[in-house]
Structure formats: structure tokens, C-alpha cells
Coordinates of C-alpha atoms and ligand atoms in Angstrom, one line a residue:
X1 CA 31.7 -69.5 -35.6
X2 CA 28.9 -67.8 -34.7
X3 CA 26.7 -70.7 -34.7
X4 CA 28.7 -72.5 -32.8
X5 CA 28.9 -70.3 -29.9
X6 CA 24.9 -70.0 -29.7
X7 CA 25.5 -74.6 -29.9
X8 CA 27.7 -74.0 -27.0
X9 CA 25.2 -72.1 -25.2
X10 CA 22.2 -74.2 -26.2
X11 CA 24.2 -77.2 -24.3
X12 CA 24.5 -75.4 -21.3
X13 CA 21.4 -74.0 -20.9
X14 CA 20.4 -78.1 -21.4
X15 CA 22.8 -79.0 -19.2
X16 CA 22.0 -76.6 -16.3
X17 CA 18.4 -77.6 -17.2
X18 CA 18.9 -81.3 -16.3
X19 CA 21.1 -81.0 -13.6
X20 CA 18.1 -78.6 -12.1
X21 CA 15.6 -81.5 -13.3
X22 CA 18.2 -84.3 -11.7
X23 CA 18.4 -82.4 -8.4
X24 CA 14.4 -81.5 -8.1
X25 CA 13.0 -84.5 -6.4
X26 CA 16.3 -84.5 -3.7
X27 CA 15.4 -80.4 -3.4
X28 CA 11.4 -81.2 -2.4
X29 CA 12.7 -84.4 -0.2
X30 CA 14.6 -81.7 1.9
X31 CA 11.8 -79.5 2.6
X32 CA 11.6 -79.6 6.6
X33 CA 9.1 -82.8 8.2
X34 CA 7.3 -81.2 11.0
X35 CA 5.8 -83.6 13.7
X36 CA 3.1 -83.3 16.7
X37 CA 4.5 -82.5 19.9
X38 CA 2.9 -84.7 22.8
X39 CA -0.3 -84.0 23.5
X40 CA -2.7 -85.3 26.5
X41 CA -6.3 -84.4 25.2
X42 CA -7.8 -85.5 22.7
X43 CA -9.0 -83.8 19.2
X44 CA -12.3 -83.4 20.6
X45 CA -10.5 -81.5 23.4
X46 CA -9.4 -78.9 20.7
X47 CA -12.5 -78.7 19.1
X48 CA -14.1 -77.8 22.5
X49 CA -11.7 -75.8 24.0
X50 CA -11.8 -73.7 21.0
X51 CA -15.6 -73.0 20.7
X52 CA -15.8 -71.9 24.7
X53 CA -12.4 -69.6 23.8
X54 CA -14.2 -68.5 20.6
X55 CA -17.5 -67.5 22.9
X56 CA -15.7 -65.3 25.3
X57 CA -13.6 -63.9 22.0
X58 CA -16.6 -62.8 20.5
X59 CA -17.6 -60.9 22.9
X60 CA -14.9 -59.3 23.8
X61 CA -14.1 -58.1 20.4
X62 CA -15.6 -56.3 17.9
X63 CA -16.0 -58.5 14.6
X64 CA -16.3 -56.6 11.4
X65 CA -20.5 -56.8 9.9
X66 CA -19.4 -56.6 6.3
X67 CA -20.2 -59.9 4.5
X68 CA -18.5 -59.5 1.2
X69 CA -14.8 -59.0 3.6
X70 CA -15.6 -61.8 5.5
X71 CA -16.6 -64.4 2.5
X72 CA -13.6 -62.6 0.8
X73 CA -11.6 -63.9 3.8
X74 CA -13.2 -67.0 4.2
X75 CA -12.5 -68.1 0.9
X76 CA -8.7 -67.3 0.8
X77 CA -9.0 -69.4 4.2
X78 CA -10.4 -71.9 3.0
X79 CA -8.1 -72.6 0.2
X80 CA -5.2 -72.3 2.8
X81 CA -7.0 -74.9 4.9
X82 CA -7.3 -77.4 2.0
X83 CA -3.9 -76.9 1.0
X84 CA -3.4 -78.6 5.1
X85 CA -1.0 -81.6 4.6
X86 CA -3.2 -84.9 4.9
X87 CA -1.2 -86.1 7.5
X88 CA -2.3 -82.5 9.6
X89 CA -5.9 -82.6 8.7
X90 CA -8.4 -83.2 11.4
X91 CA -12.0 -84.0 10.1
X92 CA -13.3 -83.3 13.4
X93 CA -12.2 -79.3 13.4
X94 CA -13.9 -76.9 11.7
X95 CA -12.3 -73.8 10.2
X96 CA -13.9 -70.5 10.1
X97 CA -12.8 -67.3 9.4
X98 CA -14.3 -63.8 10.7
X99 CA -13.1 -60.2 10.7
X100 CA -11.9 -58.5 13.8
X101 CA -12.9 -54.5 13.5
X102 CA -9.4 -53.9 15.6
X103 CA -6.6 -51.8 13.6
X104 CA -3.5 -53.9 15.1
X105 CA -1.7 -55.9 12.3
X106 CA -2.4 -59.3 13.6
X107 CA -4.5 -62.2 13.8
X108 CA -5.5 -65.6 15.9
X109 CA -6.7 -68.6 15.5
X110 CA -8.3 -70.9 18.2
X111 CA -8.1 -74.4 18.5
X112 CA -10.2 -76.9 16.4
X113 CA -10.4 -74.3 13.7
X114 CA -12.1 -70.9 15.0
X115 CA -9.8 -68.1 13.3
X116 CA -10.1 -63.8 13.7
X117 CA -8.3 -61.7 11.6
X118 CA -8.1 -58.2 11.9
X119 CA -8.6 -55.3 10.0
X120 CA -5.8 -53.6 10.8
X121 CA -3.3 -57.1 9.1
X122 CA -5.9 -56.9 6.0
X123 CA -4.7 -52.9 5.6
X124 CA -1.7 -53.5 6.5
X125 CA -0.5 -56.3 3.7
X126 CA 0.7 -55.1 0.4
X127 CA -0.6 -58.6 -1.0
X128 CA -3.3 -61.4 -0.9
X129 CA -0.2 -63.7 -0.4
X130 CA 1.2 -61.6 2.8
X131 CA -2.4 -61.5 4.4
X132 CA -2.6 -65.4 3.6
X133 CA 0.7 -65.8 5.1
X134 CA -0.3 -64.8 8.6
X135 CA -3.5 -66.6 8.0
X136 CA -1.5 -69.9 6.7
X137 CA 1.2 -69.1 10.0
X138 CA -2.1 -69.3 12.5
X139 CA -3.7 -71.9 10.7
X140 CA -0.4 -74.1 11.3
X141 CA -0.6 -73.5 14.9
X142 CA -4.1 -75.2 15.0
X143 CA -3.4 -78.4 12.8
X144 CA -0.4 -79.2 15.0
X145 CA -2.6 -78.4 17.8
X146 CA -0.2 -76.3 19.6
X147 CA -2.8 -74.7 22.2
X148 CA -3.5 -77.9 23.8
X149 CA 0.2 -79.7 23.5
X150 CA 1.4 -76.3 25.1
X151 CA -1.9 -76.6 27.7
X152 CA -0.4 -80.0 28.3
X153 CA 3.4 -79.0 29.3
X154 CA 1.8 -76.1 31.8
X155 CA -0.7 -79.0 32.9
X156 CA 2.3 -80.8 33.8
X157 CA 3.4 -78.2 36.2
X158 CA 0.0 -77.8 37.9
X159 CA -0.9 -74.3 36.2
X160 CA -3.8 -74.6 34.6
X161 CA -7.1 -76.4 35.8
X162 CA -9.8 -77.7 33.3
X163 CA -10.5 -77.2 30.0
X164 CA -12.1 -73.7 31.2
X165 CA -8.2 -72.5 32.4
X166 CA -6.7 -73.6 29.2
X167 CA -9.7 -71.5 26.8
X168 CA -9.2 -68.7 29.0
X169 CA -5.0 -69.1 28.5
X170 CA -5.3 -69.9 24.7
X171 CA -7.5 -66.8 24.7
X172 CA -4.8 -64.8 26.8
X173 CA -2.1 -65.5 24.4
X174 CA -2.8 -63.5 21.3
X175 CA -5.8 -61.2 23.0
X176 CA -7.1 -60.5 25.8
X177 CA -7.1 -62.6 28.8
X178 CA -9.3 -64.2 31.6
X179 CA -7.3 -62.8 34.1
X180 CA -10.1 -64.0 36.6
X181 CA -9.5 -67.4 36.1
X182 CA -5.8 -67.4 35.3
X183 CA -3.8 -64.4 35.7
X184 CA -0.8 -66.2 36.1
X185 CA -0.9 -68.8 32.8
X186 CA -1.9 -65.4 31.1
X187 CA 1.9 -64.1 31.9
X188 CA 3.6 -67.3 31.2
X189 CA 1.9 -68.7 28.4
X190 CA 3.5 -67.9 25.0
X191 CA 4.1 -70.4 22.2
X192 CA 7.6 -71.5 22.4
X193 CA 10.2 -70.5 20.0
X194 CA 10.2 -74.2 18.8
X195 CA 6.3 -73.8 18.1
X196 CA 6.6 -70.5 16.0
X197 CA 9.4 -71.5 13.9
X198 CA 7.3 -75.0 13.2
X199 CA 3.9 -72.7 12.2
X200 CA 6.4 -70.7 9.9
X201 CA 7.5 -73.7 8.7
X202 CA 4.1 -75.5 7.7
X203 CA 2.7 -72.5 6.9
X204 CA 5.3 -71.7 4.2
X205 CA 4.5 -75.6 3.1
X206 CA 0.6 -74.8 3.1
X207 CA 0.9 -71.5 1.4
X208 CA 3.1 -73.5 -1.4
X209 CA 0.4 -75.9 -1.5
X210 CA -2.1 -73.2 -2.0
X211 CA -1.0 -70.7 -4.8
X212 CA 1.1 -68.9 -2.7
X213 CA 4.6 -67.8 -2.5
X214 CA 5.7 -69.3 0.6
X215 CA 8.3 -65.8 0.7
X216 CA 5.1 -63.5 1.2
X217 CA 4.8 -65.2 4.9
X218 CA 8.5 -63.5 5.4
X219 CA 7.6 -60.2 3.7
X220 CA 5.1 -59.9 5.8
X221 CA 7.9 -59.4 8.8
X222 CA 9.2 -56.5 6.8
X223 CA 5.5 -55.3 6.4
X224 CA 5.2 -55.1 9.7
X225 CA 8.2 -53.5 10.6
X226 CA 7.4 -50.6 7.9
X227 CA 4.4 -50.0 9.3
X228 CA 5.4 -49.7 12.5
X229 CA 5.8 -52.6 14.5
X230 CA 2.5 -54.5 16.2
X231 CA 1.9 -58.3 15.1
X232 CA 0.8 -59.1 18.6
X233 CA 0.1 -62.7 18.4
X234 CA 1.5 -63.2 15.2
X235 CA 4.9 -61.5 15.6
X236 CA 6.0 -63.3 19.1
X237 CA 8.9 -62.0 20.1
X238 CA 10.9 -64.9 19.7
X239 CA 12.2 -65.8 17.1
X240 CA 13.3 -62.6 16.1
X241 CA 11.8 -60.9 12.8
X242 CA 15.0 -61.6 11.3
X243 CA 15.4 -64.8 12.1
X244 CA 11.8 -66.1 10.9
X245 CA 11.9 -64.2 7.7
X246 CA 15.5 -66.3 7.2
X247 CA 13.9 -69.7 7.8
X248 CA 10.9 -69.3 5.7
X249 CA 13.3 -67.8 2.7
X250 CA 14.9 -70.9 3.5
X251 CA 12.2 -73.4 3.3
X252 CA 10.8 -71.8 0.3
X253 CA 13.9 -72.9 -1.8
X254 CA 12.6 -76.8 -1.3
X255 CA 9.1 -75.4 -2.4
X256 CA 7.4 -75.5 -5.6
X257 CA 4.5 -73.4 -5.7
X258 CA 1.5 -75.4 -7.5
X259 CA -0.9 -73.5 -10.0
X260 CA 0.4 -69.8 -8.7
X261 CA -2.2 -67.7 -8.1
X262 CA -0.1 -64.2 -8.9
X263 CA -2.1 -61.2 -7.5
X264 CA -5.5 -60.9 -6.7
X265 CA -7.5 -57.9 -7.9
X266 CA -10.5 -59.0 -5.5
X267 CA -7.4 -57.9 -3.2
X268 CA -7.1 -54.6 -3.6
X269 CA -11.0 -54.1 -3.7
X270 CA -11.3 -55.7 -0.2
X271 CA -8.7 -52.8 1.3
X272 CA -10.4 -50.2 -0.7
X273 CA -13.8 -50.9 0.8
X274 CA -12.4 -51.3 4.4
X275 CA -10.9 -47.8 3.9
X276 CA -14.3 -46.4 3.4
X277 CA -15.4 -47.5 6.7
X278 CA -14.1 -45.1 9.9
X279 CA -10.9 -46.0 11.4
X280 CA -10.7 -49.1 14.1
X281 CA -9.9 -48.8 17.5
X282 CA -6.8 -51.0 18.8
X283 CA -7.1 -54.4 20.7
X284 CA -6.1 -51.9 24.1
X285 CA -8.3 -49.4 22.9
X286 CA -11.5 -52.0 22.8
X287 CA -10.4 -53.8 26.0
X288 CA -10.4 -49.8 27.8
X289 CA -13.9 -48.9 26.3
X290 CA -16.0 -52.3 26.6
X291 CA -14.1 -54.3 28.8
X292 CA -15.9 -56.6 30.8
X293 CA -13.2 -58.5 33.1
X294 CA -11.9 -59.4 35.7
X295 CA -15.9 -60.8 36.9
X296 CA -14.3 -62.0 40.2
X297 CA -15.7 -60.6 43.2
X298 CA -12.4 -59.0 45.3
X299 CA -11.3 -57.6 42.0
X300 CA -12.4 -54.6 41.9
X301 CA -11.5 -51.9 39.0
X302 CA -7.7 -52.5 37.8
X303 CA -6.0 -50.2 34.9
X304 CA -6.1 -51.7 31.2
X305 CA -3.7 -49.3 29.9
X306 CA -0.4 -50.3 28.8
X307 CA 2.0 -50.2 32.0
X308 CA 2.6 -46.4 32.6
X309 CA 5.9 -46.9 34.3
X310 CA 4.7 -44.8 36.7
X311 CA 4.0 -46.6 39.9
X312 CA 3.2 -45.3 43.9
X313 CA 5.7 -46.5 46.0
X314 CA 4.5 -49.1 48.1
X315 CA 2.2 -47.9 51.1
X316 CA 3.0 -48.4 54.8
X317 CA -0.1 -49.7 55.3
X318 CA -0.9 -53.2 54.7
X319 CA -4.2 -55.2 53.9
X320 CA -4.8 -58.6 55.0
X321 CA -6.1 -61.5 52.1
X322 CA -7.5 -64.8 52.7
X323 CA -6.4 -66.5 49.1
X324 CA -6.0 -69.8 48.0
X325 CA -8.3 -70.9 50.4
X326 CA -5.6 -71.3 53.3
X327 CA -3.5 -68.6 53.1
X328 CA -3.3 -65.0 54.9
X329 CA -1.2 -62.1 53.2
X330 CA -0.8 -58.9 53.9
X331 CA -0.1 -56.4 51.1
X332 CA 0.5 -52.6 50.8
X333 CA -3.4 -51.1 51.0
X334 CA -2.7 -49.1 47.4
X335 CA -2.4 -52.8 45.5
X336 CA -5.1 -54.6 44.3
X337 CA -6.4 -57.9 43.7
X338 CA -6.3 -59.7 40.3
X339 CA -7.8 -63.3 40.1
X340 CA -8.4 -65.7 42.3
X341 CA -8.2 -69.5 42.7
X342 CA -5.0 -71.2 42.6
X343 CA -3.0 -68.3 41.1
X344 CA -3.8 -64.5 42.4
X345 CA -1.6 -61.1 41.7
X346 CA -1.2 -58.2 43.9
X347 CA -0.4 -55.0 41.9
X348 CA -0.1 -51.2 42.5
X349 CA -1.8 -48.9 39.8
X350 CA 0.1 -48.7 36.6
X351 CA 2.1 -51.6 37.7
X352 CA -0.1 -53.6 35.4
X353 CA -1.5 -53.3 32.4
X354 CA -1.7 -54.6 28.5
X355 CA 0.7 -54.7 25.8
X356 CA -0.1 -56.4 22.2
X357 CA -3.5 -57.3 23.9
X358 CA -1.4 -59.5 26.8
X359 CA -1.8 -58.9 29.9
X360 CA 1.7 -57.8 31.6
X361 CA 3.0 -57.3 35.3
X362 CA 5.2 -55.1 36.0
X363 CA 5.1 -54.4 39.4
X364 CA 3.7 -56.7 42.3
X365 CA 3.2 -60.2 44.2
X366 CA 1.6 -62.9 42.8
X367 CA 0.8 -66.5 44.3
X368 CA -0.1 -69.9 43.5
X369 CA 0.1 -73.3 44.3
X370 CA 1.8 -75.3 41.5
X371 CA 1.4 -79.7 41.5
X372 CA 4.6 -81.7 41.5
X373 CA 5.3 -85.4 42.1
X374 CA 8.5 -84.0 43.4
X375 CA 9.1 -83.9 47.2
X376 CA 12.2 -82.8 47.1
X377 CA 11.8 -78.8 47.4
X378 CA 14.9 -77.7 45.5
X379 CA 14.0 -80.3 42.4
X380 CA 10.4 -79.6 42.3
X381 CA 11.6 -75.2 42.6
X382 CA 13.7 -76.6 39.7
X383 CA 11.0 -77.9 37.5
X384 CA 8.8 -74.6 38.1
X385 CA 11.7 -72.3 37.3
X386 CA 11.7 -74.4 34.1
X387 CA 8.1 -74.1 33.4
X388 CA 8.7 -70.6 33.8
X389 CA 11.7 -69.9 31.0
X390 CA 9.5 -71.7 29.0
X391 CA 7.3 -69.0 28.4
X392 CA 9.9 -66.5 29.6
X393 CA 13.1 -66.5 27.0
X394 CA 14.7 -63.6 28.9
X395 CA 14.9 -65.2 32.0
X396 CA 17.5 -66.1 33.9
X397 CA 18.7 -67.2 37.5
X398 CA 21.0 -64.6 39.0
X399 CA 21.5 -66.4 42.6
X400 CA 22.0 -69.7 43.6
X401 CA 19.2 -71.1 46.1
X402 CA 19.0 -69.6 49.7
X403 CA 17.2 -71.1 52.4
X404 CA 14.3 -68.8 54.0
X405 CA 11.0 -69.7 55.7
X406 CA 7.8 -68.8 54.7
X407 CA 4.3 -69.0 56.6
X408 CA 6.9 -71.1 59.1
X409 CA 7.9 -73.5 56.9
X410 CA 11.1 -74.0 55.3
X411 CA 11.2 -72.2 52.1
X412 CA 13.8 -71.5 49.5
X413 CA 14.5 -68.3 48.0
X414 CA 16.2 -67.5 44.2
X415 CA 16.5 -64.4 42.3
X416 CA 16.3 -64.4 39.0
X417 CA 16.3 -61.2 36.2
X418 CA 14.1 -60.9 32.9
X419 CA 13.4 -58.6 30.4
X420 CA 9.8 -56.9 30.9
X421 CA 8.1 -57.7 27.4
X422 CA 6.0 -54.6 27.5
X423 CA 8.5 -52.4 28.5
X424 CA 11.5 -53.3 27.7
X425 CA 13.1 -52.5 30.7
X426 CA 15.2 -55.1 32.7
X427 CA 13.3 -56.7 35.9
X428 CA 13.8 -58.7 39.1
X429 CA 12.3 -61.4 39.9
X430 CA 12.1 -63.2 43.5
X431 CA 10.4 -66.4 44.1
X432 CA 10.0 -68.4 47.2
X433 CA 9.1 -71.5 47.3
X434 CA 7.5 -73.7 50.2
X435 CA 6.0 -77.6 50.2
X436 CA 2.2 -77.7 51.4
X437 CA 1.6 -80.7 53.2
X438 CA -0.6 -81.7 50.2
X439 CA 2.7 -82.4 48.0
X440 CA 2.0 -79.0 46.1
X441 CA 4.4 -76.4 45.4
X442 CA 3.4 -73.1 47.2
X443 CA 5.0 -69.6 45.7
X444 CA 5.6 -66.3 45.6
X445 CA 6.8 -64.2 42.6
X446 CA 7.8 -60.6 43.8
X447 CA 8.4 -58.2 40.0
X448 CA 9.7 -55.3 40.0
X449 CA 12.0 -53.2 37.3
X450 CA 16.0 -53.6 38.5
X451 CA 15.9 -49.9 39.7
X452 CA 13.2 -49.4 42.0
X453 CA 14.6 -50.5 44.5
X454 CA 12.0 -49.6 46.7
X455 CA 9.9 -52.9 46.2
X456 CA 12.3 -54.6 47.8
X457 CA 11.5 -54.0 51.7
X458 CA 7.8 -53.9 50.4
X459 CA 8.4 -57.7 49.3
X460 CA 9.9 -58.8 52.4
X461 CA 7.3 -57.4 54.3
X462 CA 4.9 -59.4 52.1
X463 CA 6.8 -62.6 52.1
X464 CA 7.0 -62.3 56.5
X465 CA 3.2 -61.6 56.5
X466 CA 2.4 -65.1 55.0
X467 CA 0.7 -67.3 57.1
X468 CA -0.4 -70.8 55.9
X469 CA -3.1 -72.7 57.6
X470 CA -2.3 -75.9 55.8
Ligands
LIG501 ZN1 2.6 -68.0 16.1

């Protein structure tokens, strides 16, 4: 009797075995395929692009001196980076791996390989597998050369110029900006939702591939939130938390983890020697203390703290601008000038200011000139609106199109409302939009948050003052 039961048992367990051995090869079939998104420059173009960002990065942040955390670091990169799919490997790029001395839980990589990770994510993980999970997340980013098939959508829409804009916007992203060159890509340029889910996706894959369980890249998410919040770069703000630690638990069921690697001692030891050292300063902290931007000359000194909230009303008394080479503005004399070329912003103190290491507007003017094969205005307004949800998920039209003039010319005007990244709070957002008699797309953003009302006259008066000698 007896013995038979335990016979009964044996089968099933058999049973359930073979069914599991049966279904294994359909279960790793269904593991997600991931595919380049179009892309106009060439690897080369990464690998350059990358080195100039990774110049200016290097300056501008401090990197950890401490050889046996940056080998350490290295070498859990390294194995990460051979773990790369074949069909994602680039001989051409070069991986390398250094130590930011910052304390927020996050980390970037640049493309063609360049990749900073600070001190504050190495502290922060409870695991060698949720520290590589980040690393594996940003490494993904780079083989699927995200920077530069993102640098080729805003091309498309006339907002970045030369290799030098699209450094200084890949550099904006997860850190600090060159808001000298391109204040404006600065604001827009995020990685799209589609592009964070697909480096959670092959980073999972890579981390499988490595030793790692691909679940550590979701714990991390919970990490974060435990410890506060942060994640800059790494945790975008789309898709939420929830959502990307729900498609990585996902994809790690079609995963088999080869030769685990289980826990790390070396781990531990790494955070134990970096909590011997005195605490880091924060990616705002750093860019307050040594920051050596905007190197334009109308710029002037600007705030670097987060945005305050607390703005001046607008003054009576206006300034005149020559900017973009053509065109007189006048704007209230307590704003100031950020950047120059074909994209410039106009902000009152505390109306600006940094948050996760991006730069954020909240109040203020900015304008630009944007190229577009389309000569009808409303379709070519169209297309920029899009460019601009692109990078903006919490934007939304609220009006129809109006027609207006500005600097004489027929313009139209749309509202539209966001959510302010920074601060949470709800904002409005005006944009006119005029045809230069080059083709291009002239316009002017007006931001403010939806109860100050008080910007609004100050934008008019802006938006009359516009003369264009074009
Ligand atoms: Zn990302």
C-alpha cells in the first residue's frame, strides 16, 4: 500500500518532470526578440559621440580614485558585456567602466561603450546581481544604440545640430547638460518608454547570460524605492517602477540562468571599503560646487538648485535680445539668458533649475527654429508637437489651433498642459508657431505652473515684442 503510493508519486514527479523538459525549448523560444530601431549614423558615429560626451563627463564629475572598486566594477562589467547577444555586439565599441564619487543611486552609460556608475547605486544594492542589473540595463541601451537612433528622431525634427548637439544631449539625459549648446534637446530628450522597456528587456537576457538572476534587475526597483527614491537616469519615469519590475519578472520566466554565480563575497567587501571613505556629494550637489556651465557669453550666472517654486513675478521692465541671429525679443529685465544658437530659454530665478541631474524649466520663454520639409504650418506645428510628447509623456493638447501673428507673420497658437517632472506640479504650456521664409519652423514655448496666472500677460507681452528680420 504504502509502496505504492510513494510509485504513484514517483510517476508524477516523472511526469511533471517531462512535461517541464517537453515545454523548455517552446519556454526559451518565447523569450522577447528585441530589434534596432532606425538609425542614421553610423557605429563609428557612436563610438565618437561617446568619447567627446565621455570628455565633458569627466570633467564635470568626480570619478572615484580607488583602483581595487573600479577593477572590482570593471570586471562584473565585463562579464555583463560578454554575456551581449552576438547579434548586439559591436567590435568597434569599447566598454569601460569607472566609478562616479556621487551618492545618487544611479548610473550611465555613453554610447560606443563609455559607462559611470556611481557610488551611491554600489551602496545602495543589497546584491552583486542588483548592481549588475543597472549595469546590464545601461549596457543594453548602448548595444541597441539608443543614443544615436533617439539623436536620429530629434534630428528629424531639426533639434539637434552635429555630432557636438547630440554628446551634449546624450550627456544631458542621465547628468548634467550642455545647456550652452542645447538647452532645449536637454528638456526634451528622454529615452522613450519603448526604449526603457527594450534595455529591461535585453538586460534581463544579458544578466541571464551572465550568472545573473535576471529578477535582481526588478529588485533593484524595490531597492530603490526603500531607499528613498533617486535612480535618475536609470529609473526614468516611464515606465513606472511597477510596471518594469512586472516585465522583467516576466521575461525572467523564459530565462535560464547559465553557470549561476549565487552571491559574491568580493561584494560585500567593495561596500565595506567605500563606507570607509567620507560620504559623496549628490549629482546637484557637484554641479552647485564645481560647475562650470553654461560657457556662453550672454549667459551669465543662472541657479543650479533644484526649482525652488518660488519665482518673482515677472518685471514691468523689459530687455531687448538679438537671438537666433534674426530675431528681437523683449523679456522681463529679472529673466535671464540660457544658451544660444538655434534654441535659447528666457527664465526668472528659481524658475530653473536641476532635478535627478536634468536640467528642468519651470518657468519662462524659450525659442528655436526647428527644420521641416512641411510647408503647411498647421502639419509641420503637428509634427513638432509630436517630437515634443515624445520626450514629454504628460503632455497633452488642451485647445485646438488658433490663429495669431507673430513678428507680423501669420502664426498659430495651441495650449497644451504637462506635468512638471521635477515638481510634480501641473503646468501650461503655450506655443506659437510661425514659417521663416527659409522653410523652418520658428517657435515659442511659454511654461509656467497652471496657477500662476501671472505669466500669462508676461507671455503675451513677450510673444508681441517679437520682431523677425527674416
Ligand atoms: Zn534606461
Amino acid at each position: 500500500m504504502l509502496r505504492r503510493r510513494v510509485n504513484r508519486r514517483q510517476g508524477l514527479v516523472a511526469w511533471v518532470t517531462l512535461v517541464a523538459l517537453l515545454a523548455m525549448p517552446f519556454s526559451l523560444a518565447a523569450q522577447t526578440q528585441i530589434k534596432y530601431h532606425s538609425n542614421k549614423f553610423s557605429v563609428q558615429d557612436d563610438v565618437k559621440v561617446g568619447r567627446q560626451a565621455a570628455q565633458e563627463a569627466e570633467q564635470q564629475f568626480p570619478l572615484l580614485r580607488d583602483e581595487e572598486v573600479r577593477s572590482y566594477v570593471e570586471r562584473v562589467g565585463q562579464r555583463l558585456v560578454n554575456a551581449i547577444p552576438s547579434q548586439f555586439q559591436h567590435s568597434e565599441f569599447q566598454y569601460y567602466f569607472k566609478v562616479v564619487n556621487a551618492s545618487d543611486i544611479n548610473a550611465f552609460a555613453l554610447p560606443g561603450g563609455p559607462m559611470y556608475v556611481n557610488r551611491g547605486m554600489i551602496d545602495a544594492a543589497r546584491r552583486e546581481g542588483e548592481m549588475a542589473g543597472v549595469m546590464a540595463h545601461e549596457i543594453s541601451h548602448v548595444a541597441l544604440r539608443h543614443g544615436t537612433a533617439q539623436a536620429t528622431k530629434a534630428q528629424k525634427y531639426g533639434l539637434l545640430a552635429g555630432i557636438a548637439g547630440i554628446a551634449g544631449t546624450i550627456l544631458g539625459g542621465p547628468g548634467v547638460g550642455q545647456l550652452a549648446q542645447a538647452p532645449f534637446a536637454v528638456y526634451f530628450l528622454k529615452f522613450s518608454r519603448e526604449y526603457e522597456t527594450e534595455a529591461d528587456i535585453l538586460g534581463a537576457q544579458i544578466m541571464a547570460r551572465a550568472g545573473y538572476d535576471p529578477r535582481d534587475l526588478a529588485n533593484m526597483f524595490q531597492t530603490i524605492e526603500r531607499q528613498g527614491g533617486g535612480g535618475g537616469g536609470f529609473l526614468s519615469d516611464h515606465p513606472s517602477p511597477n510596471d518594469r519590475y512586472a516585465r522583467i519578472n516576466q521575461e525572467a520566466q523564459y530565462l535560464r540562468v547559465a553557470n549561476p554565480l549565487g552571491d559574491t563575497r568580493e561584494f560585500a567587501r567593495i561596500q565595506e571599503r567605500l563606507r570607509g571613505y567620507p560620504r559623496a556629494q549628490t549629482m546637484a550637489e557637484i554641479a552647485r560646487s564645481g560647475q562650470r556651465y553654461p560657457t556662453g557669453e550672454n549667459t551669465g550666472n543662472y541657479p543650479n538648485n533644484p526649482p525652488s517654486g518660488r519665482v518673482e513675478y515677472p518685471s514691468n521692465r523689459f530687455q531687448n535680445y538679438r537671438i537666433l541671429n534674426n530675431v528681437q525679443v523683449s523679456v522681463p529685465n529679472n529673466w535671464r539668458q540660457i544658451g544660444q544658437g538655434d534654441s535659447v530659454w528666457f527664465v526668472p530665478e528659481g524658475g530653473y533649475g536641476q532635478y535627478n541631474g536634468q536640467a528642468v524649466f519651470t518657468h519662462g520663454v524659450s525659442f528655436g527654429v526647428s527644420q521641416t520639409n512641411n510647408r503647411n504650418l498647421q502639419r509641420a506645428t503637428d509634427e513638432f508637437v509630436n517630437s515634443l510628447a515624445q520626450g514629454n509623456n504628460n503632455l497633452r493638447s488642451t485647445s485646438g489651433y488658433q490663429r495669431t501673428t507673430l513678428g507680423g507673420r501669420t502664426a498659430l497658437w495651441t495650449a497644451l498642459s504637462n506635468t512638471n517632472e521635477a515638481t510634480g506640479r501641473p503646468e501650461n504650456i503655450r506655443l506659437i508657431t510661425t514659417q521663416l521664409s527659409n522653410g523652418q519652423l520658428f517657435y515659442m514655448i511659454a511654461v509656467a505652473p497652471q496657477n500662476e496666472r501671472n505669466f500669462e500677460n508676461a507671455f503675451q507681452s513677450v510673444a508681441s515684442s517679437v520682431r523677425i528680420n527674416n
